[in-house]
């Protein structure tokens, strides 16, 4: 390894030594002669490397010599980098024309102190030279000399010349397994699925064989659902389940915990014939296996799980006593495969002299396909017999199979150039199954200084790309199975990379127990850390002694997850980085840190800084002192609001990524001066004037302000035709110059045509012209796959995009003057041959849509929104359409589309005008393939079908039905039937919410999931024969339900009865009439029970809980009439999580509870009679097994330092709304991973910076104290932080009970069904709070219960809410309120403002602009505002809308009083940078 690093390093070192700037600075410091002496020694050393590289394989002394030399080379490079950095500073000073003293003020102290340390540098240089000379002299003892006969140069190709998917010799194995795969139910298992194991050593072809089976046409046709998951050595149940869910649904949906995810999986797999491939399973845990497969037990018999594994231990536990491993290929098959990759044919007929050597290679590879492919690629360019003999005689074959690495792979590695070896070894920093992003990896290589080739003029990025393609062509990388834009490395190759990396590259992986001696740590140069969810100080101890470290990568193990956050204390990070002054690469991506340590700004060697998806709020100004910085990534930093002012000082910056950091509103100052910039990824528009100087810019670019371009010549000077953009967004902006002509607009647009060979995505926003230039639809854009055209309001026609050969996604919106869409868009040939997604949005003038024959052959998803005047739709068949979503369109559009798309499986309709029962039934005749139907806001529908029997004839595949906000909806069927419960045999899920005319719901007997919420009139729910298949029941806020008891065997109790023995989850909330629950013991599958806000419930059968052996999660709270005997220490034997409290019996009177040892999470909620002051006498309530403890609402609790000391396993502690609490259990703080305090003002001083608890708290990975200001504290800015501590609700007589009544429903709905139902809090709640002068920040803070974030607390029925806010003098705190509100980027409801502006502008003389800015913050980043005010005032308000990025949606003279004619209603909305994702989001 040392030889390859040396070879690469010496190239860089000699290049630096030849630099005139470095010679000049060295001369000024009096070290020029010493550098020349150093250079002479290095030349001597370089001549010995060829010999040393061959002898190190068998001679340990040579290997040690090379290692010592490499470490010395690192020191030399660091020294030269110091000099080069100083030279760069001086050059900057010369260019600026400033005096030395003035420039010195701009430079970091680490650089201005350089001149004072010349003597220290001399001593260091002397020391290095002495050591280097000693190594030169040692050559004689080692027998090293100069080798002149170098190996013949091997010609390399950038891409593979053979098809790597060629498979040889597995037909018999495939056919044998195929027969098992397609057979019926396995008689040897009682489960719905059976396991097909494929066992064998690494590289034998297990994955290839599984892929053959998975891709077989018969298999695809046989199994309804298929999923492929690469498992690897970390058996993460949540990640595996998430991948399976995404595979079968196509949705990238986030779940808060494993239970919600598995519930969703059950829904998808119920009665479905499925095939799951679990590839590369290493786990031996039977318990983990049981948890993983639990959701799949509901599948259809005959389902299969293919497991590939190297280890048989788990299979034995699953009942496989012996499993024949997959054999290596036979000699003939192996020889054929080897020939295929080495010669391009499957035999040696054309090269008979090579056959004997080929047979020997096959023998050495033991018939392993991976080794054969890799070695064959190596020999692809060698057809000389002597070359084959030379490789056969290589020393490396004599080392055997140490470390489980196939010698053939090492041989392939040895044939790489020194640079490629180094780049490959670098990949050892990444864990197995890591998904490599090619561009990201190349930027890392570049930052490390590995991409040098003095003889070429190619850019380093281009060079890196060629190197990557070379490794790919040699099978060191492979395309990721489910994402061809990403890459993976085979486990054996990862092992090989780790093996050859030696001491220079080290990875701290999860589960690895590496122990590093101090002297070894000092030699480490490149290290990575595979992150855990919560990382404590001890995790970073291996880095403490690694003072010479150049690389620190914080990585996510395995699959990349954009949502994944790893918690780490700011202090731990800051202390760590203080120890690493020589870093060149620093990646902190996905760490939940809120500030960038100041020390980062003094890392003068730093080339690469990745802060993406962190919680930082600003970038320190001293980061601009990093003159060597090449790559800066701050993408998806949702709290980042500010970039440094001196950004233009980053003269060497080549790659800057700020995408997704939506709080940044403008480009950094001086961005146009960074002439080295190659890629600029941003959602903010770059000005043409800034683009002009960025000659090297390519990749993804957004250009804004085109509406201000005064002359087409300005655009011409940018030379767009030479710009190799892959993604381009052109935005004309909001300011409109009435003097600009259509000709001028088009002339400017014409000059913006980019290079046609690279463009993949094009967005056109707010173009002011009437027609588009021809180049937009130019057929030469053969790589163009995505086009977005939006808010081009003046355009009357669309460009002819239908002939673009590769276009896959097209989004058109905000074009009100387009009336007809026909051949002008389509063209004359087959239109849109590759289009898969099509969306039309906000086309108010659109009237007619027609297509020609054969158009849209591949269209899978169609969405039409806000097109109220579209009446005439004349389309040909859409054979591939699967998803249809319509919103605010006429019923005729729906009818015409389903008529030509018989293969639709998912239908969503929202606010379809005139859709009566009769018209809807006409639509259902065409929905024979539909599986999911969602109906929202369709106010003319009373019934979904005439009768269930009739529905079963047309909706034959219906699985899911959701109805929401349908005002007159009365019942599923118009005709009630006594014995029709089984007609809809595939129907599984029914959800009804906010349908206030619904009185009775008679559910089809096949329903397994029933969800009914906020239906004010419903009195009963029933199943024809008892609901024997029901698995999940959720009923809430249906106040008129008449039943008073649940459970039991009486026929009158129809909602929950003894026949529902398949029940797994029950959620009951806000049921005023419910008084009792009885006989739960028959529900043997029940695993989750939630009961809340049932204020009349008196009895609960806790004596039956020990019989519920499947119940793991139980919530019982806010049942204040409950029998005082509960609880009495009777619990389910496998209970894991318990939320309990607010009952009739005070917690202080609870006796010993005998909780099972399985209980790990306990949350206690104080009730109205709880007066505990300490837990000293209540320690029996807290079993030692707890890892999570929540203490909520104990208003008299003073101390928690006693009663909890025995909880040595505790990791997560939350204490909220305990206003008198003054201490914490100090002995437990060092072991905590999470600490959350809120509403505990008396703790503030002790837990703040400098407080008595701070030494421990500062090291806790996740700490939130929501009672203090977040500024400078490292805490998330949620909820509101005020200049003074906010009062609690109880201080104003607003008790926890009152507050819970208003918010508990919202909390539960978000926790359990946030994807289906949006939260709503009544306007009266907010008014009541404000009437008591309670700060809105406090109100927002109180909403955050149960570890949940606020999604939406703005009322849709509060017309004067904003006025109330202003009248109470609370306007100044609106910003604080919205910080909580804007945590989620989407809002659903409207904010109304009646006469607010008149009151402020006319009566109080305040600026309307100030108020608008505050309102802008409230609804950031999206939302609507309805303003009703007087006409003169409204004219004043409109002036400010554009300035604060709002746009007018509609305006009208309107009033609730017909005699009031002086008012105007204005609807405005917040504007966004529009992307295909945002336009396609569900309303």
Coordinates of C-alpha atoms in Angstrom, one line a residue, residues 657-843:
X657 CA -24.0 23.2 -3.5
X658 CA -26.8 25.1 -1.6
X659 CA -29.8 23.3 -2.9
X660 CA -32.7 22.7 -0.6
X661 CA -31.6 25.3 2.0
X662 CA -34.8 27.2 1.4
X663 CA -34.2 29.9 4.1
X664 CA -31.4 31.3 2.0
X665 CA -33.0 34.0 -0.1
X666 CA -30.0 35.2 -2.3
X667 CA -26.8 34.1 -3.7
X668 CA -23.7 34.8 -1.6
X669 CA -22.1 38.2 -2.3
X670 CA -19.4 38.1 -4.9
X671 CA -20.4 34.7 -6.4
X672 CA -19.6 36.0 -9.9
X673 CA -16.0 36.7 -8.9
X674 CA -15.2 33.0 -8.2
X675 CA -13.8 32.2 -11.6
X676 CA -12.7 28.7 -10.6
X677 CA -16.3 27.7 -10.0
X678 CA -17.2 24.5 -12.0
X679 CA -20.6 23.6 -10.5
X680 CA -23.1 25.7 -8.7
X681 CA -26.2 23.8 -7.4
X682 CA -28.8 26.2 -6.1
X683 CA -32.5 26.9 -6.0
X684 CA -31.8 30.6 -6.2
X685 CA -31.3 32.2 -9.5
X686 CA -27.9 33.3 -10.7
X687 CA -27.8 36.6 -12.5
X688 CA -26.6 36.7 -16.1
X689 CA -24.0 39.3 -15.1
X690 CA -22.7 36.9 -12.5
X691 CA -22.7 34.0 -15.0
X692 CA -20.6 35.9 -17.5
X693 CA -17.4 35.5 -15.6
X694 CA -17.9 31.9 -14.7
X695 CA -16.5 30.4 -17.8
X696 CA -16.0 26.9 -16.3
X697 CA -19.5 26.5 -14.9
X698 CA -21.4 23.4 -15.9
X699 CA -23.8 20.9 -14.3
X700 CA -26.9 22.1 -12.5
X701 CA -27.7 25.9 -12.8
X702 CA -30.6 28.1 -12.0
X703 CA -30.6 31.6 -13.6
X704 CA -33.0 34.2 -12.3
X705 CA -33.9 37.8 -13.0
X706 CA -34.1 37.3 -16.7
X707 CA -36.9 39.8 -16.8
X708 CA -34.4 42.5 -16.1
X709 CA -32.0 41.7 -19.0
X710 CA -32.1 44.9 -21.1
X711 CA -30.4 43.6 -24.2
X712 CA -30.2 40.3 -26.0
X713 CA -26.5 41.0 -26.5
X714 CA -26.0 40.6 -22.7
X715 CA -27.3 37.1 -23.0
X716 CA -25.3 36.4 -26.1
X717 CA -22.0 37.4 -24.3
X718 CA -22.5 34.6 -21.8
X719 CA -22.1 32.1 -24.7
X720 CA -24.8 29.7 -23.6
X721 CA -24.2 27.3 -26.5
X722 CA -20.9 26.3 -25.0
X723 CA -22.3 25.7 -21.5
X724 CA -22.6 22.0 -20.7
X725 CA -25.4 22.2 -18.3
X726 CA -27.1 19.0 -17.1
X727 CA -30.0 20.9 -15.4
X728 CA -31.0 24.4 -16.3
X729 CA -33.7 26.6 -14.7
X730 CA -34.5 29.9 -16.4
X731 CA -36.6 32.3 -14.4
X732 CA -37.7 35.7 -15.5
X733 CA -38.8 36.7 -12.1
X734 CA -41.8 38.7 -10.8
X735 CA -41.0 42.2 -11.9
X736 CA -42.6 43.1 -15.2
X737 CA -41.5 45.9 -17.4
X738 CA -44.4 47.1 -19.5
X739 CA -42.0 48.6 -22.0
X740 CA -40.5 45.3 -22.9
X741 CA -41.8 43.9 -26.2
X742 CA -42.6 40.3 -27.2
X743 CA -39.7 40.6 -29.7
X744 CA -37.3 41.6 -27.0
X745 CA -38.4 38.7 -24.7
X746 CA -38.0 36.2 -27.5
X747 CA -34.6 37.5 -28.6
X748 CA -33.3 37.2 -25.0
X749 CA -34.7 33.6 -24.8
X750 CA -33.1 32.7 -28.1
X751 CA -29.7 33.4 -26.7
X752 CA -30.2 31.1 -23.8
X753 CA -29.9 27.8 -25.7
X754 CA -27.4 25.6 -23.9
X755 CA -25.2 22.8 -25.3
X756 CA -27.5 20.1 -26.6
X757 CA -25.4 17.1 -25.7
X758 CA -25.7 17.3 -21.9
X759 CA -29.0 18.8 -21.0
X760 CA -31.2 16.5 -19.0
X761 CA -33.6 18.8 -17.1
X762 CA -35.1 22.1 -18.2
X763 CA -37.3 24.5 -16.2
X764 CA -38.8 27.7 -17.7
X765 CA -40.5 30.0 -15.2
X766 CA -42.3 33.3 -15.6
X767 CA -41.3 33.8 -19.3
X768 CA -43.1 37.0 -20.6
X769 CA -43.2 36.2 -24.3
X770 CA -46.2 35.0 -26.3
X771 CA -44.4 32.1 -27.9
X772 CA -41.4 30.0 -27.1
X773 CA -38.3 29.9 -29.3
X774 CA -37.8 26.8 -31.5
X775 CA -34.8 25.5 -29.5
X776 CA -36.9 24.6 -26.5
X777 CA -38.3 21.6 -28.4
X778 CA -35.2 21.0 -30.5
X779 CA -34.8 17.3 -31.3
X780 CA -31.1 17.5 -30.8
X781 CA -31.7 17.5 -27.0
X782 CA -31.7 13.8 -27.0
X783 CA -30.8 13.5 -23.3
X784 CA -33.6 15.8 -22.1
X785 CA -35.8 13.8 -19.7
X786 CA -37.6 16.4 -17.6
X787 CA -39.3 19.7 -18.6
X788 CA -41.2 22.1 -16.4
X789 CA -43.0 25.2 -17.8
X790 CA -44.7 27.4 -15.3
X791 CA -46.3 30.8 -14.9
X792 CA -45.6 31.8 -18.5
X793 CA -48.8 33.8 -18.4
X794 CA -48.5 35.6 -21.7
X795 CA -47.9 32.5 -23.8
X796 CA -50.8 31.4 -25.9
X797 CA -49.3 28.1 -27.1
X798 CA -47.0 25.4 -26.0
X799 CA -43.7 24.3 -27.6
X800 CA -43.7 21.1 -29.7
X801 CA -42.3 18.9 -26.9
X802 CA -44.0 15.8 -28.1
X803 CA -41.2 14.8 -30.4
X804 CA -38.4 14.8 -27.8
X805 CA -37.3 11.2 -27.8
X806 CA -36.2 10.8 -24.1
X807 CA -38.7 13.0 -22.3
X808 CA -40.1 11.2 -19.2
X809 CA -41.7 13.9 -17.1
X810 CA -43.5 17.1 -18.3
X811 CA -45.1 19.6 -16.0
X812 CA -47.0 22.6 -17.3
X813 CA -48.8 25.1 -15.2
X814 CA -49.8 28.7 -14.6
X815 CA -50.5 29.4 -18.3
X816 CA -54.0 31.0 -18.3
X817 CA -53.9 32.1 -21.9
X818 CA -53.5 28.6 -23.4
X819 CA -56.9 27.5 -24.6
X820 CA -56.2 24.5 -26.7
X821 CA -53.6 21.7 -26.4
X822 CA -53.4 19.6 -29.5
X823 CA -50.9 18.9 -32.3
X824 CA -49.0 22.0 -31.6
X825 CA -47.7 20.3 -28.5
X826 CA -47.6 16.8 -29.9
X827 CA -46.1 17.1 -33.3
X828 CA -46.9 14.8 -36.2
X829 CA -45.2 11.5 -35.4
X830 CA -45.9 9.4 -32.3
X831 CA -46.1 11.9 -29.5
X832 CA -44.2 11.6 -26.3
X833 CA -42.8 8.1 -26.9
X834 CA -41.0 7.9 -23.5
X835 CA -43.2 10.2 -21.3
X836 CA -44.2 8.6 -18.0
X837 CA -45.5 11.5 -15.9
X838 CA -47.6 14.4 -17.2
X839 CA -49.0 17.2 -15.0
X840 CA -51.2 20.2 -15.9
X841 CA -51.8 22.7 -13.1
X842 CA -53.5 26.1 -12.8
X843 CA -54.6 26.4 -16.5

